[in-house]
XYZ file of N, CA, C and O in Angstrom:
332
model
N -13.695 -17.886 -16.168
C -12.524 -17.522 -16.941
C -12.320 -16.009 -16.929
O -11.267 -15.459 -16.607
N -13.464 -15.383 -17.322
C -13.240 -13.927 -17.200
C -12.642 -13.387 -15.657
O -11.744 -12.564 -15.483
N -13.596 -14.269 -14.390
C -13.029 -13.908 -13.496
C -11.733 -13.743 -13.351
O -11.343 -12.719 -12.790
N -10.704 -14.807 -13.868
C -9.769 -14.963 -13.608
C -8.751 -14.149 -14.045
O -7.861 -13.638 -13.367
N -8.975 -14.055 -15.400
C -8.339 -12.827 -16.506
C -8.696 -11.355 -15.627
O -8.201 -10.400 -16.225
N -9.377 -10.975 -14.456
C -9.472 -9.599 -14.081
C -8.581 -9.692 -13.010
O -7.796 -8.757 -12.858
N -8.543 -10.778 -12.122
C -7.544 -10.508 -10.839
C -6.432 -10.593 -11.800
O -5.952 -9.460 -11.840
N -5.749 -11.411 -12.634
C -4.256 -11.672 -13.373
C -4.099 -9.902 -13.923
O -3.042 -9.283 -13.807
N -5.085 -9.439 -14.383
C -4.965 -8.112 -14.819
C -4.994 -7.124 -13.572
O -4.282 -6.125 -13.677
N -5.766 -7.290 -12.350
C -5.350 -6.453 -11.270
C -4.044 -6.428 -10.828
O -3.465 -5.393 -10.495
N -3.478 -7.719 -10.811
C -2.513 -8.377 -10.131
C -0.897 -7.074 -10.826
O 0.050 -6.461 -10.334
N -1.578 -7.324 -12.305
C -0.351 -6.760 -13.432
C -0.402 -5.259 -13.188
O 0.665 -4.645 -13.227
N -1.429 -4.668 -12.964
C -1.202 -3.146 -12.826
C -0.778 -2.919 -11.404
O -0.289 -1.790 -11.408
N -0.688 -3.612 -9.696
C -0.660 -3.277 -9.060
C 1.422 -3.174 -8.959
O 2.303 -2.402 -8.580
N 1.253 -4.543 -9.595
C 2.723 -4.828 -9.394
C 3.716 -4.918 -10.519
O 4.760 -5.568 -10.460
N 3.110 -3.881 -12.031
C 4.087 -3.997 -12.994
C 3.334 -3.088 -13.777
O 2.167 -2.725 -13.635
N 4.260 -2.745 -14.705
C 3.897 -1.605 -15.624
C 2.988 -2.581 -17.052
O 3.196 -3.776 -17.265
N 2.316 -1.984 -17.607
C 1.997 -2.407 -18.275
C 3.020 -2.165 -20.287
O 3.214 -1.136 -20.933
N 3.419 -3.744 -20.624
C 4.395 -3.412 -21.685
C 3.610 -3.124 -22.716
O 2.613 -3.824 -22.894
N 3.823 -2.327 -23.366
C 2.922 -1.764 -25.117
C 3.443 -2.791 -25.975
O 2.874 -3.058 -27.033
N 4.478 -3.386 -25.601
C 5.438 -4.444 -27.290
C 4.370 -5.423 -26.535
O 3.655 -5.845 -27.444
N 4.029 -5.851 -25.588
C 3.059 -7.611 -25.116
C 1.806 -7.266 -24.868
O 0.931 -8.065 -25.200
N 1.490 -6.207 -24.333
C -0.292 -6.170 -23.607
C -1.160 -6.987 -24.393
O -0.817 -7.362 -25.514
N -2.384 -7.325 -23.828
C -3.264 -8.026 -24.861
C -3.905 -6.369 -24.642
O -3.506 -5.346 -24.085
N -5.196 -6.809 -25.475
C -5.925 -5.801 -25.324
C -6.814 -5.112 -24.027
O -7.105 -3.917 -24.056
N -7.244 -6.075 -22.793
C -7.477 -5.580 -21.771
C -6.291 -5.435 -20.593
O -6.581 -5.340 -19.401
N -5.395 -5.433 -20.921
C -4.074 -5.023 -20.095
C -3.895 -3.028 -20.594
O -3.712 -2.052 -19.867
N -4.001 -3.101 -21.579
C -4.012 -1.647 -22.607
C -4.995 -0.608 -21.913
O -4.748 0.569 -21.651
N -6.396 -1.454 -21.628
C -7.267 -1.244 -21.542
C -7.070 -0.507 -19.958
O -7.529 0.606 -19.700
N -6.538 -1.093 -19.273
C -6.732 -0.596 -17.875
C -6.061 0.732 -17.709
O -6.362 1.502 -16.797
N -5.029 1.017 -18.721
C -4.566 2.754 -18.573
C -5.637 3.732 -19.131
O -6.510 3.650 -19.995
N -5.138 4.834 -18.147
C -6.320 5.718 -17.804
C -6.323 6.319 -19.219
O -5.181 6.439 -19.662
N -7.498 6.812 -20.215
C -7.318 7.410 -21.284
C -7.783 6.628 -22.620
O -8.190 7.090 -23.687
N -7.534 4.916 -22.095
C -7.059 4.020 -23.479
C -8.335 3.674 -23.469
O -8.492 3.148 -22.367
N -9.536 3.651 -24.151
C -10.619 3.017 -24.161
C -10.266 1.484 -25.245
O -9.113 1.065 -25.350
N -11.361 0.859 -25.910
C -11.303 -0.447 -26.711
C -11.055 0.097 -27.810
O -10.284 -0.646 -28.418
N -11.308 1.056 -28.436
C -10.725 1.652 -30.097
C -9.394 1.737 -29.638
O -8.664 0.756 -29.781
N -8.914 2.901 -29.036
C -7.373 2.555 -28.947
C -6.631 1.883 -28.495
O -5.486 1.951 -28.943
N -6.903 0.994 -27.485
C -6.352 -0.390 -27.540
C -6.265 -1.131 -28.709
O -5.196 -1.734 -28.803
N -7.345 -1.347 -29.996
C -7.083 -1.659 -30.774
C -6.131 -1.401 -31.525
O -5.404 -2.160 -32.166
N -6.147 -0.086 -31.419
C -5.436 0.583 -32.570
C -3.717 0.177 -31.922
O -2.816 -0.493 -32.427
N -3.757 0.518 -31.323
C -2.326 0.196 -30.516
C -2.004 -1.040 -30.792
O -0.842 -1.192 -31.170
N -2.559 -1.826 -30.734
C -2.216 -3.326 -31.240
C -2.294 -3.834 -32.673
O -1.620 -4.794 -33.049
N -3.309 -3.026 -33.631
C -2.928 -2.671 -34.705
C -1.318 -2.159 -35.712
O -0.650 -2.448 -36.705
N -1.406 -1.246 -34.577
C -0.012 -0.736 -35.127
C 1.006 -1.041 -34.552
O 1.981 -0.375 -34.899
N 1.230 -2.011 -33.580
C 1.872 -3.284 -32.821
C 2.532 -4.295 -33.937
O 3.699 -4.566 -34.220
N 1.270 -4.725 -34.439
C 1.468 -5.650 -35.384
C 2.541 -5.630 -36.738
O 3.005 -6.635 -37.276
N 2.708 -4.702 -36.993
C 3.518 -3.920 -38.400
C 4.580 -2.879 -37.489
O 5.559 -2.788 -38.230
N 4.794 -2.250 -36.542
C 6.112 -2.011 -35.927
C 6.298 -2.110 -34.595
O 5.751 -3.040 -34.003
N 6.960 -1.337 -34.010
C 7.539 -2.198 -32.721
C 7.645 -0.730 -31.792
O 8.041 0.330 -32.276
N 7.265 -0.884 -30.558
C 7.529 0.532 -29.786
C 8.754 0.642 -29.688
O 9.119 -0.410 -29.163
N 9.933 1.499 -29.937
C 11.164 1.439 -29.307
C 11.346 2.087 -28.266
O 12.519 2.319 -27.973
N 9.810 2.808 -26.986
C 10.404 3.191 -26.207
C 9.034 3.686 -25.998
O 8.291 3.957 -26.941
N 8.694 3.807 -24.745
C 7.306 4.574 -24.257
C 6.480 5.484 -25.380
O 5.411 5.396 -25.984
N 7.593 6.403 -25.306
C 7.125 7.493 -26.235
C 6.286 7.373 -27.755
O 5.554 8.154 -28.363
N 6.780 6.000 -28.027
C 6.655 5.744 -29.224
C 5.217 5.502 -29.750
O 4.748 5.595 -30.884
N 4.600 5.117 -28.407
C 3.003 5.110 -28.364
C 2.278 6.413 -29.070
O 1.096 6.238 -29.367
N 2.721 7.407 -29.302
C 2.225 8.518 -29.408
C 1.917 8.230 -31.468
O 0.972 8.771 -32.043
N 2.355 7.835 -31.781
C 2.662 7.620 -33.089
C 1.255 6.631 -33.624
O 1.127 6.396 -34.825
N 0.390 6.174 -32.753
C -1.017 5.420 -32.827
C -2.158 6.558 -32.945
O -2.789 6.896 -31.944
N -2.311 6.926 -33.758
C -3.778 8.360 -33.885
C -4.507 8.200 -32.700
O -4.856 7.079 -32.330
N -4.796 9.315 -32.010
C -5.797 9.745 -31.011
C -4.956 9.671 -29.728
O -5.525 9.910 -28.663
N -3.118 9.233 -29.740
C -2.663 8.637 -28.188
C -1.600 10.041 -28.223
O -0.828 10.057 -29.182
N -1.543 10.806 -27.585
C -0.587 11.793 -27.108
C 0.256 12.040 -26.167
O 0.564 10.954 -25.675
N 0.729 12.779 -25.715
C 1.879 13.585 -24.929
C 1.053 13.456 -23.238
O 1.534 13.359 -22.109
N 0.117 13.492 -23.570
C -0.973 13.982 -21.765
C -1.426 12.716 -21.466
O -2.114 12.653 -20.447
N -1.243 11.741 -22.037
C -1.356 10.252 -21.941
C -0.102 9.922 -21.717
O -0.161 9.634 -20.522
N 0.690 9.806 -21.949
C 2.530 9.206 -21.969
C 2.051 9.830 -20.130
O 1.816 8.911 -19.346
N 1.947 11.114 -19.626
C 1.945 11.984 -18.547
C 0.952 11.588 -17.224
O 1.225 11.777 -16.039
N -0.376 10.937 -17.826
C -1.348 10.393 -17.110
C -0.445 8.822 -16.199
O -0.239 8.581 -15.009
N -0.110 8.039 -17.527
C 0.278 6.853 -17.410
C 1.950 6.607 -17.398
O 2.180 5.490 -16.934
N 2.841 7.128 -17.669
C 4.399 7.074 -17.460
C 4.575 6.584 -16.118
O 5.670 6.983 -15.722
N 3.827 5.709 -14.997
C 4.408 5.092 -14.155
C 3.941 3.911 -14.643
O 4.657 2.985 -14.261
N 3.329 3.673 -15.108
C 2.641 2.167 -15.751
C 3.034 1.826 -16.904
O 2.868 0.710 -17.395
N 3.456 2.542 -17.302
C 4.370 2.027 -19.171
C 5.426 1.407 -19.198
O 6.406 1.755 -18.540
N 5.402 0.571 -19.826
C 7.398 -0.038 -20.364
C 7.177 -0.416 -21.673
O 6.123 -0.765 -22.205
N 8.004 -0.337 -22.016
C 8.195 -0.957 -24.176
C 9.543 -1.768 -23.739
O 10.473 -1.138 -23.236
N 9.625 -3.103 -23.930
C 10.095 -4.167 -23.388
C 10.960 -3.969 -25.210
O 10.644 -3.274 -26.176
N 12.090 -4.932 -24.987
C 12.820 -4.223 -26.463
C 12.220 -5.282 -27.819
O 11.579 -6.283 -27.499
N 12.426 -5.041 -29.035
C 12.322 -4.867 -29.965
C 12.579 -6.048 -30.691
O 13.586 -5.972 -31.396
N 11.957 -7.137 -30.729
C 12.127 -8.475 -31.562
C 12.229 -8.499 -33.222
O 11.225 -8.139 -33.837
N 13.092 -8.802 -33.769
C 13.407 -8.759 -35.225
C 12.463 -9.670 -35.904
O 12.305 -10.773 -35.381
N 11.926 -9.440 -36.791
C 10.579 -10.353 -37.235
C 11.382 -11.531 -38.186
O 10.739 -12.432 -38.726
């Protein structure tokens, strides 16, 4: 199973950006910078609002401006579902 979950996750970074509104936590995981605390946290603060836009990642403690810069070919914030 794990095997499988790493090619589906190779598969997603070779040929798609990774979305901040859907990632699980090892999709998060594969941008350069994001270790398992901030993946959490990102999905933490997922949970209670909504990215409206790449940038918006920055707004999760410890995720900045040189991260958006590392990873901005691999990002998308897919739009905004009304709860």
């Amino acid at each position: 199973m794990k095997i499988l979950a790493m090619v589906i996750l190779g598969f997603s970074i070779l040929f798609g950006a990774v979305d901040i509104n859907t990632a699980d936590k090892e999709e998060l995981m594969s941008l350069k910078g994001l270790g398992d605390k901030k993946a959490a946290a990102v999905i933490e603060y997922r949970a209670k609002n909504c990215f409206e836009s790449v940038e918006g990642i920055t707004k999760v403690k410890g995720i900045g401006k040189k991260f958006i810069e590392k990873n901005r070919d691999n990002l998308t914030a897919s739009e905004c579902k009304t709860k």
